[in-house]
Amino acid sequence: MPKFLSDLDILAPELTVTSSGANKPLLTLESTDDSTENQPEIKFYKNSASDASEDIGIITWRALDNGGTSTVYARILGEIEVNTNTDELGKLSLQARNESSYLDGIVIEGTATSGEIDVAIANGAASTTTIAGDLTVTSKLTAAARKYELPSST
Protein backbone atom coordinates (compact mmCIF):
# COMPACT_ATOMS: atom_id res chain seq x y z
CA MET A 1 0.00 0.00 0.00
CA PRO A 2 1.47 3.39 -0.92
CA LYS A 3 2.25 5.77 1.94
CA PHE A 4 2.29 9.54 1.48
CA LEU A 5 4.29 11.64 3.91
CA SER A 6 2.86 14.96 2.73
CA ASP A 7 -0.24 16.31 1.00
CA LEU A 8 -1.66 14.45 -1.96
CA ASP A 9 -3.42 16.55 -4.59
CA ILE A 10 -5.62 14.74 -7.09
CA LEU A 11 -6.49 17.03 -9.97
CA ALA A 12 -9.13 14.74 -11.48
CA PRO A 13 -12.87 15.44 -11.45
CA GLU A 14 -13.69 12.01 -10.03
CA LEU A 15 -12.09 9.41 -7.74
CA THR A 16 -13.48 5.88 -7.62
CA VAL A 17 -12.47 3.20 -5.13
CA THR A 18 -13.80 -0.25 -6.01
CA SER A 19 -13.73 -3.45 -3.98
CA SER A 20 -15.61 -6.74 -3.96
CA GLY A 21 -14.41 -7.54 -0.42
CA ALA A 22 -16.77 -7.73 2.55
CA ASN A 23 -17.32 -4.34 4.25
CA LYS A 24 -15.05 -2.64 1.71
CA PRO A 25 -14.17 -0.13 0.39
CA LEU A 26 -13.52 1.67 3.63
CA LEU A 27 -12.38 5.26 4.00
CA THR A 28 -10.58 6.05 7.26
CA LEU A 29 -9.47 9.50 8.35
CA GLU A 30 -7.11 9.09 11.32
CA SER A 31 -5.43 11.78 13.36
CA THR A 32 -2.77 10.90 15.92
CA ASP A 33 -2.47 14.51 17.11
CA ASP A 34 -3.41 14.56 20.81
CA SER A 35 -4.42 18.24 20.95
CA THR A 36 -8.09 19.18 21.24
CA GLU A 37 -7.84 21.62 18.31
CA ASN A 38 -7.03 19.11 15.56
CA GLN A 39 -9.46 16.48 14.36
CA PRO A 40 -10.07 14.70 11.04
CA GLU A 41 -12.29 16.68 8.68
CA ILE A 42 -14.16 16.17 5.45
CA LYS A 43 -14.36 19.53 3.73
CA PHE A 44 -16.82 20.49 1.00
CA TYR A 45 -15.59 23.78 -0.39
CA LYS A 46 -17.30 25.53 -3.27
CA ASN A 47 -14.59 27.93 -4.38
CA SER A 48 -16.71 30.32 -6.44
CA ALA A 49 -19.16 33.13 -5.89
CA SER A 50 -22.26 31.50 -4.42
CA ASP A 51 -25.83 32.73 -4.35
CA ALA A 52 -28.35 32.49 -1.54
CA SER A 53 -30.39 29.24 -1.66
CA GLU A 54 -27.56 27.55 -3.56
CA ASP A 55 -26.59 23.91 -2.97
CA ILE A 56 -22.95 23.76 -1.86
CA GLY A 57 -22.37 20.10 -1.02
CA ILE A 58 -24.15 16.76 -1.14
CA ILE A 59 -23.59 13.22 0.10
CA THR A 60 -25.66 10.57 -1.69
CA TRP A 61 -26.44 6.92 -1.03
CA ARG A 62 -27.01 4.95 -4.24
CA ALA A 63 -27.90 1.37 -5.07
CA LEU A 64 -29.32 -0.54 -7.99
CA ASP A 65 -33.09 -0.92 -8.07
CA ASN A 66 -34.65 -4.22 -9.18
CA GLY A 67 -34.48 -3.03 -12.80
CA GLY A 68 -30.71 -2.48 -12.61
CA THR A 69 -30.91 1.32 -12.53
CA SER A 70 -28.55 3.23 -10.25
CA THR A 71 -30.86 5.11 -7.89
CA VAL A 72 -30.19 7.66 -5.15
CA TYR A 73 -32.18 6.52 -2.09
CA ALA A 74 -31.02 9.07 0.49
CA ARG A 75 -28.90 12.22 0.64
CA ILE A 76 -27.58 14.96 2.89
CA LEU A 77 -27.63 18.39 1.29
CA GLY A 78 -25.75 21.51 2.45
CA GLU A 79 -27.07 24.87 1.25
CA ILE A 80 -26.55 28.59 1.61
CA GLU A 81 -29.61 30.32 3.03
CA VAL A 82 -28.12 33.83 3.31
CA ASN A 83 -24.70 34.74 1.91
CA THR A 84 -24.44 38.31 3.24
CA ASN A 85 -21.00 38.93 4.76
CA THR A 86 -21.14 38.63 8.60
CA ASP A 87 -24.82 37.54 8.43
CA GLU A 88 -24.34 34.13 6.74
CA LEU A 89 -26.95 31.43 7.37
CA GLY A 90 -26.69 27.75 6.44
CA LYS A 91 -29.14 24.93 5.90
CA LEU A 92 -28.63 21.17 6.20
CA SER A 93 -31.28 18.75 4.90
CA LEU A 94 -31.51 14.99 5.41
CA GLN A 95 -33.60 13.71 2.54
CA ALA A 96 -35.12 10.36 1.54
CA ARG A 97 -36.36 9.28 -1.85
CA ASN A 98 -40.14 9.22 -2.08
CA GLU A 99 -41.06 7.72 -5.43
CA SER A 100 -39.48 10.09 -7.98
CA SER A 101 -38.50 12.98 -5.71
CA TYR A 102 -36.55 13.71 -2.53
CA LEU A 103 -38.37 14.87 0.58
CA ASP A 104 -36.81 16.55 3.58
CA GLY A 105 -36.99 14.38 6.70
CA ILE A 106 -34.93 16.67 8.93
CA VAL A 107 -34.04 20.26 8.07
CA ILE A 108 -31.66 22.31 10.23
CA GLU A 109 -31.52 26.05 9.46
CA GLY A 110 -29.64 29.02 10.83
CA THR A 111 -31.81 32.00 11.75
CA ALA A 112 -31.31 35.75 11.94
CA THR A 113 -31.56 35.44 15.74
CA SER A 114 -28.12 35.02 17.28
CA GLY A 115 -27.65 31.67 19.01
CA GLU A 116 -30.78 30.10 17.49
CA ILE A 117 -31.16 27.20 15.06
CA ASP A 118 -34.51 25.93 13.72
CA VAL A 119 -35.17 22.23 13.10
CA ALA A 120 -38.08 20.73 11.14
CA ILE A 121 -38.83 17.02 11.42
CA ALA A 122 -40.91 14.89 9.00
CA ASN A 123 -42.65 15.90 5.79
CA GLY A 124 -46.41 16.07 5.30
CA ALA A 125 -49.30 16.19 7.76
CA ALA A 126 -49.76 12.40 7.65
CA SER A 127 -46.09 11.68 8.40
CA THR A 128 -45.24 9.83 11.59
CA THR A 129 -42.53 11.08 13.95
CA THR A 130 -41.55 8.56 16.60
CA ILE A 131 -39.77 9.54 19.79
CA ALA A 132 -38.52 6.64 21.85
CA GLY A 133 -38.20 7.58 25.50
CA ASP A 134 -39.04 10.87 27.16
CA LEU A 135 -39.58 14.21 25.44
CA THR A 136 -38.48 17.32 27.30
CA VAL A 137 -39.67 20.74 26.16
CA THR A 138 -37.67 23.59 27.68
CA SER A 139 -39.86 26.42 26.41
CA LYS A 140 -43.46 26.41 25.20
CA LEU A 141 -45.21 23.57 23.35
CA THR A 142 -47.47 24.56 20.47
CA ALA A 143 -49.73 21.90 18.99
CA ALA A 144 -52.31 22.07 16.23
CA ALA A 145 -55.94 21.13 17.02
CA ARG A 146 -55.73 17.37 16.55
CA LYS A 147 -56.53 14.26 18.52
CA TYR A 148 -54.30 13.88 21.59
CA GLU A 149 -53.92 10.80 23.71
CA LEU A 150 -52.27 11.29 27.08
CA PRO A 151 -51.87 8.47 29.57
CA SER A 152 -53.36 9.04 33.00
CA SER A 153 -50.89 10.16 35.64
CA THR A 154 -50.63 7.66 38.48
PDB file of C-alpha atoms in Angstrom:
ATOM      1  CA  MET A   1       0.000   0.000   0.000  1.00  0.00           C
ATOM      2  CA  PRO A   2       1.470   3.394  -0.918  1.00  0.00           C
ATOM      3  CA  LYS A   3       2.254   5.775   1.936  1.00  0.00           C
ATOM      4  CA  PHE A   4       2.288   9.536   1.483  1.00  0.00           C
ATOM      5  CA  LEU A   5       4.285  11.642   3.909  1.00  0.00           C
ATOM      6  CA  SER A   6       2.864  14.957   2.727  1.00  0.00           C
ATOM      7  CA  ASP A   7      -0.242  16.312   1.003  1.00  0.00           C
ATOM      8  CA  LEU A   8      -1.663  14.448  -1.964  1.00  0.00           C
ATOM      9  CA  ASP A   9      -3.422  16.546  -4.591  1.00  0.00           C
ATOM     10  CA  ILE A  10      -5.615  14.737  -7.089  1.00  0.00           C
ATOM     11  CA  LEU A  11      -6.493  17.026  -9.973  1.00  0.00           C
ATOM     12  CA  ALA A  12      -9.132  14.737 -11.475  1.00  0.00           C
ATOM     13  CA  PRO A  13     -12.873  15.439 -11.453  1.00  0.00           C
ATOM     14  CA  GLU A  14     -13.688  12.014 -10.029  1.00  0.00           C
ATOM     15  CA  LEU A  15     -12.093   9.412  -7.742  1.00  0.00           C
ATOM     16  CA  THR A  16     -13.476   5.878  -7.619  1.00  0.00           C
ATOM     17  CA  VAL A  17     -12.466   3.204  -5.126  1.00  0.00           C
ATOM     18  CA  THR A  18     -13.800  -0.253  -6.014  1.00  0.00           C
ATOM     19  CA  SER A  19     -13.727  -3.450  -3.978  1.00  0.00           C
ATOM     20  CA  SER A  20     -15.610  -6.739  -3.956  1.00  0.00           C
ATOM     21  CA  GLY A  21     -14.413  -7.541  -0.415  1.00  0.00           C
ATOM     22  CA  ALA A  22     -16.774  -7.729   2.553  1.00  0.00           C
ATOM     23  CA  ASN A  23     -17.324  -4.340   4.248  1.00  0.00           C
ATOM     24  CA  LYS A  24     -15.053  -2.639   1.707  1.00  0.00           C
ATOM     25  CA  PRO A  25     -14.171  -0.129   0.390  1.00  0.00           C
ATOM     26  CA  LEU A  26     -13.524   1.666   3.634  1.00  0.00           C
ATOM     27  CA  LEU A  27     -12.384   5.262   4.001  1.00  0.00           C
ATOM     28  CA  THR A  28     -10.576   6.051   7.255  1.00  0.00           C
ATOM     29  CA  LEU A  29      -9.469   9.504   8.354  1.00  0.00           C
ATOM     30  CA  GLU A  30      -7.113   9.094  11.321  1.00  0.00           C
ATOM     31  CA  SER A  31      -5.430  11.776  13.364  1.00  0.00           C
ATOM     32  CA  THR A  32      -2.770  10.899  15.915  1.00  0.00           C
ATOM     33  CA  ASP A  33      -2.466  14.511  17.115  1.00  0.00           C
ATOM     34  CA  ASP A  34      -3.411  14.565  20.815  1.00  0.00           C
ATOM     35  CA  SER A  35      -4.418  18.238  20.952  1.00  0.00           C
ATOM     36  CA  THR A  36      -8.087  19.183  21.236  1.00  0.00           C
ATOM     37  CA  GLU A  37      -7.843  21.619  18.312  1.00  0.00           C
ATOM     38  CA  ASN A  38      -7.030  19.109  15.563  1.00  0.00           C
ATOM     39  CA  GLN A  39      -9.461  16.477  14.356  1.00  0.00           C
ATOM     40  CA  PRO A  40     -10.070  14.699  11.036  1.00  0.00           C
ATOM     41  CA  GLU A  41     -12.289  16.680   8.681  1.00  0.00           C
ATOM     42  CA  ILE A  42     -14.161  16.167   5.454  1.00  0.00           C
ATOM     43  CA  LYS A  43     -14.360  19.532   3.733  1.00  0.00           C
ATOM     44  CA  PHE A  44     -16.822  20.486   1.003  1.00  0.00           C
ATOM     45  CA  TYR A  45     -15.589  23.784  -0.390  1.00  0.00           C
ATOM     46  CA  LYS A  46     -17.303  25.526  -3.270  1.00  0.00           C
ATOM     47  CA  ASN A  47     -14.591  27.927  -4.383  1.00  0.00           C
ATOM     48  CA  SER A  48     -16.710  30.319  -6.444  1.00  0.00           C
ATOM     49  CA  ALA A  49     -19.161  33.130  -5.888  1.00  0.00           C
ATOM     50  CA  SER A  50     -22.256  31.497  -4.425  1.00  0.00           C
ATOM     51  CA  ASP A  51     -25.827  32.727  -4.349  1.00  0.00           C
ATOM     52  CA  ALA A  52     -28.354  32.486  -1.544  1.00  0.00           C
ATOM     53  CA  SER A  53     -30.393  29.243  -1.660  1.00  0.00           C
ATOM     54  CA  GLU A  54     -27.561  27.546  -3.559  1.00  0.00           C
ATOM     55  CA  ASP A  55     -26.591  23.907  -2.966  1.00  0.00           C
ATOM     56  CA  ILE A  56     -22.945  23.760  -1.859  1.00  0.00           C
ATOM     57  CA  GLY A  57     -22.373  20.104  -1.017  1.00  0.00           C
ATOM     58  CA  ILE A  58     -24.146  16.758  -1.143  1.00  0.00           C
ATOM     59  CA  ILE A  59     -23.593  13.221   0.096  1.00  0.00           C
ATOM     60  CA  THR A  60     -25.662  10.568  -1.689  1.00  0.00           C
ATOM     61  CA  TRP A  61     -26.436   6.917  -1.029  1.00  0.00           C
ATOM     62  CA  ARG A  62     -27.010   4.950  -4.236  1.00  0.00           C
ATOM     63  CA  ALA A  63     -27.900   1.366  -5.066  1.00  0.00           C
ATOM     64  CA  LEU A  64     -29.323  -0.542  -7.994  1.00  0.00           C
ATOM     65  CA  ASP A  65     -33.090  -0.922  -8.067  1.00  0.00           C
ATOM     66  CA  ASN A  66     -34.653  -4.218  -9.184  1.00  0.00           C
ATOM     67  CA  GLY A  67     -34.481  -3.029 -12.805  1.00  0.00           C
ATOM     68  CA  GLY A  68     -30.712  -2.480 -12.606  1.00  0.00           C
ATOM     69  CA  THR A  69     -30.915   1.320 -12.530  1.00  0.00           C
ATOM     70  CA  SER A  70     -28.547   3.226 -10.247  1.00  0.00           C
ATOM     71  CA  THR A  71     -30.857   5.106  -7.889  1.00  0.00           C
ATOM     72  CA  VAL A  72     -30.193   7.658  -5.147  1.00  0.00           C
ATOM     73  CA  TYR A  73     -32.181   6.516  -2.091  1.00  0.00           C
ATOM     74  CA  ALA A  74     -31.020   9.072   0.486  1.00  0.00           C
ATOM     75  CA  ARG A  75     -28.896  12.217   0.644  1.00  0.00           C
ATOM     76  CA  ILE A  76     -27.578  14.960   2.892  1.00  0.00           C
ATOM     77  CA  LEU A  77     -27.626  18.392   1.292  1.00  0.00           C
ATOM     78  CA  GLY A  78     -25.753  21.506   2.450  1.00  0.00           C
ATOM     79  CA  GLU A  79     -27.065  24.865   1.247  1.00  0.00           C
ATOM     80  CA  ILE A  80     -26.551  28.587   1.608  1.00  0.00           C
ATOM     81  CA  GLU A  81     -29.614  30.324   3.032  1.00  0.00           C
ATOM     82  CA  VAL A  82     -28.123  33.832   3.310  1.00  0.00           C
ATOM     83  CA  ASN A  83     -24.703  34.742   1.912  1.00  0.00           C
ATOM     84  CA  THR A  84     -24.443  38.313   3.244  1.00  0.00           C
ATOM     85  CA  ASN A  85     -21.002  38.926   4.761  1.00  0.00           C
ATOM     86  CA  THR A  86     -21.138  38.628   8.605  1.00  0.00           C
ATOM     87  CA  ASP A  87     -24.824  37.536   8.426  1.00  0.00           C
ATOM     88  CA  GLU A  88     -24.342  34.130   6.739  1.00  0.00           C
ATOM     89  CA  LEU A  89     -26.952  31.431   7.372  1.00  0.00           C
ATOM     90  CA  GLY A  90     -26.689  27.754   6.444  1.00  0.00           C
ATOM     91  CA  LYS A  91     -29.143  24.931   5.895  1.00  0.00           C
ATOM     92  CA  LEU A  92     -28.627  21.168   6.204  1.00  0.00           C
ATOM     93  CA  SER A  93     -31.280  18.747   4.904  1.00  0.00           C
ATOM     94  CA  LEU A  94     -31.507  14.990   5.412  1.00  0.00           C
ATOM     95  CA  GLN A  95     -33.605  13.711   2.543  1.00  0.00           C
ATOM     96  CA  ALA A  96     -35.124  10.362   1.543  1.00  0.00           C
ATOM     97  CA  ARG A  97     -36.362   9.278  -1.854  1.00  0.00           C
ATOM     98  CA  ASN A  98     -40.136   9.218  -2.078  1.00  0.00           C
ATOM     99  CA  GLU A  99     -41.064   7.716  -5.430  1.00  0.00           C
ATOM    100  CA  SER A 100     -39.479  10.090  -7.980  1.00  0.00           C
ATOM    101  CA  SER A 101     -38.504  12.984  -5.705  1.00  0.00           C
ATOM    102  CA  TYR A 102     -36.545  13.707  -2.526  1.00  0.00           C
ATOM    103  CA  LEU A 103     -38.371  14.866   0.577  1.00  0.00           C
ATOM    104  CA  ASP A 104     -36.812  16.551   3.580  1.00  0.00           C
ATOM    105  CA  GLY A 105     -36.992  14.378   6.700  1.00  0.00           C
ATOM    106  CA  ILE A 106     -34.933  16.668   8.926  1.00  0.00           C
ATOM    107  CA  VAL A 107     -34.041  20.264   8.074  1.00  0.00           C
ATOM    108  CA  ILE A 108     -31.660  22.309  10.228  1.00  0.00           C
ATOM    109  CA  GLU A 109     -31.521  26.050   9.460  1.00  0.00           C
ATOM    110  CA  GLY A 110     -29.638  29.018  10.829  1.00  0.00           C
ATOM    111  CA  THR A 111     -31.806  31.996  11.746  1.00  0.00           C
ATOM    112  CA  ALA A 112     -31.314  35.748  11.938  1.00  0.00           C
ATOM    113  CA  THR A 113     -31.560  35.444  15.741  1.00  0.00           C
ATOM    114  CA  SER A 114     -28.119  35.018  17.281  1.00  0.00           C
ATOM    115  CA  GLY A 115     -27.647  31.671  19.010  1.00  0.00           C
ATOM    116  CA  GLU A 116     -30.776  30.103  17.492  1.00  0.00           C
ATOM    117  CA  ILE A 117     -31.162  27.199  15.062  1.00  0.00           C
ATOM    118  CA  ASP A 118     -34.511  25.934  13.723  1.00  0.00           C
ATOM    119  CA  VAL A 119     -35.169  22.227  13.103  1.00  0.00           C
ATOM    120  CA  ALA A 120     -38.077  20.735  11.144  1.00  0.00           C
ATOM    121  CA  ILE A 121     -38.831  17.019  11.423  1.00  0.00           C
ATOM    122  CA  ALA A 122     -40.906  14.891   8.996  1.00  0.00           C
ATOM    123  CA  ASN A 123     -42.652  15.903   5.791  1.00  0.00           C
ATOM    124  CA  GLY A 124     -46.414  16.072   5.302  1.00  0.00           C
ATOM    125  CA  ALA A 125     -49.301  16.192   7.760  1.00  0.00           C
ATOM    126  CA  ALA A 126     -49.762  12.401   7.653  1.00  0.00           C
ATOM    127  CA  SER A 127     -46.091  11.676   8.403  1.00  0.00           C
ATOM    128  CA  THR A 128     -45.237   9.825  11.590  1.00  0.00           C
ATOM    129  CA  THR A 129     -42.528  11.075  13.951  1.00  0.00           C
ATOM    130  CA  THR A 130     -41.552   8.559  16.602  1.00  0.00           C
ATOM    131  CA  ILE A 131     -39.772   9.544  19.792  1.00  0.00           C
ATOM    132  CA  ALA A 132     -38.518   6.638  21.853  1.00  0.00           C
ATOM    133  CA  GLY A 133     -38.202   7.580  25.497  1.00  0.00           C
ATOM    134  CA  ASP A 134     -39.042  10.868  27.162  1.00  0.00           C
ATOM    135  CA  LEU A 135     -39.576  14.215  25.445  1.00  0.00           C
ATOM    136  CA  THR A 136     -38.480  17.320  27.304  1.00  0.00           C
ATOM    137  CA  VAL A 137     -39.674  20.740  26.157  1.00  0.00           C
ATOM    138  CA  THR A 138     -37.671  23.591  27.679  1.00  0.00           C
ATOM    139  CA  SER A 139     -39.860  26.416  26.414  1.00  0.00           C
ATOM    140  CA  LYS A 140     -43.465  26.408  25.198  1.00  0.00           C
ATOM    141  CA  LEU A 141     -45.212  23.571  23.350  1.00  0.00           C
ATOM    142  CA  THR A 142     -47.467  24.565  20.467  1.00  0.00           C
ATOM    143  CA  ALA A 143     -49.735  21.896  18.990  1.00  0.00           C
ATOM    144  CA  ALA A 144     -52.312  22.072  16.225  1.00  0.00           C
ATOM    145  CA  ALA A 145     -55.937  21.133  17.022  1.00  0.00           C
ATOM    146  CA  ARG A 146     -55.730  17.368  16.550  1.00  0.00           C
ATOM    147  CA  LYS A 147     -56.531  14.258  18.518  1.00  0.00           C
ATOM    148  CA  TYR A 148     -54.304  13.876  21.593  1.00  0.00           C
ATOM    149  CA  GLU A 149     -53.921  10.796  23.710  1.00  0.00           C
ATOM    150  CA  LEU A 150     -52.266  11.292  27.080  1.00  0.00           C
ATOM    151  CA  PRO A 151     -51.870   8.474  29.570  1.00  0.00           C
ATOM    152  CA  SER A 152     -53.365   9.043  33.004  1.00  0.00           C
ATOM    153  CA  SER A 153     -50.890  10.160  35.643  1.00  0.00           C
ATOM    154  CA  THR A 154     -50.632   7.655  38.481  1.00  0.00           C
TER     155      THR A 154
END
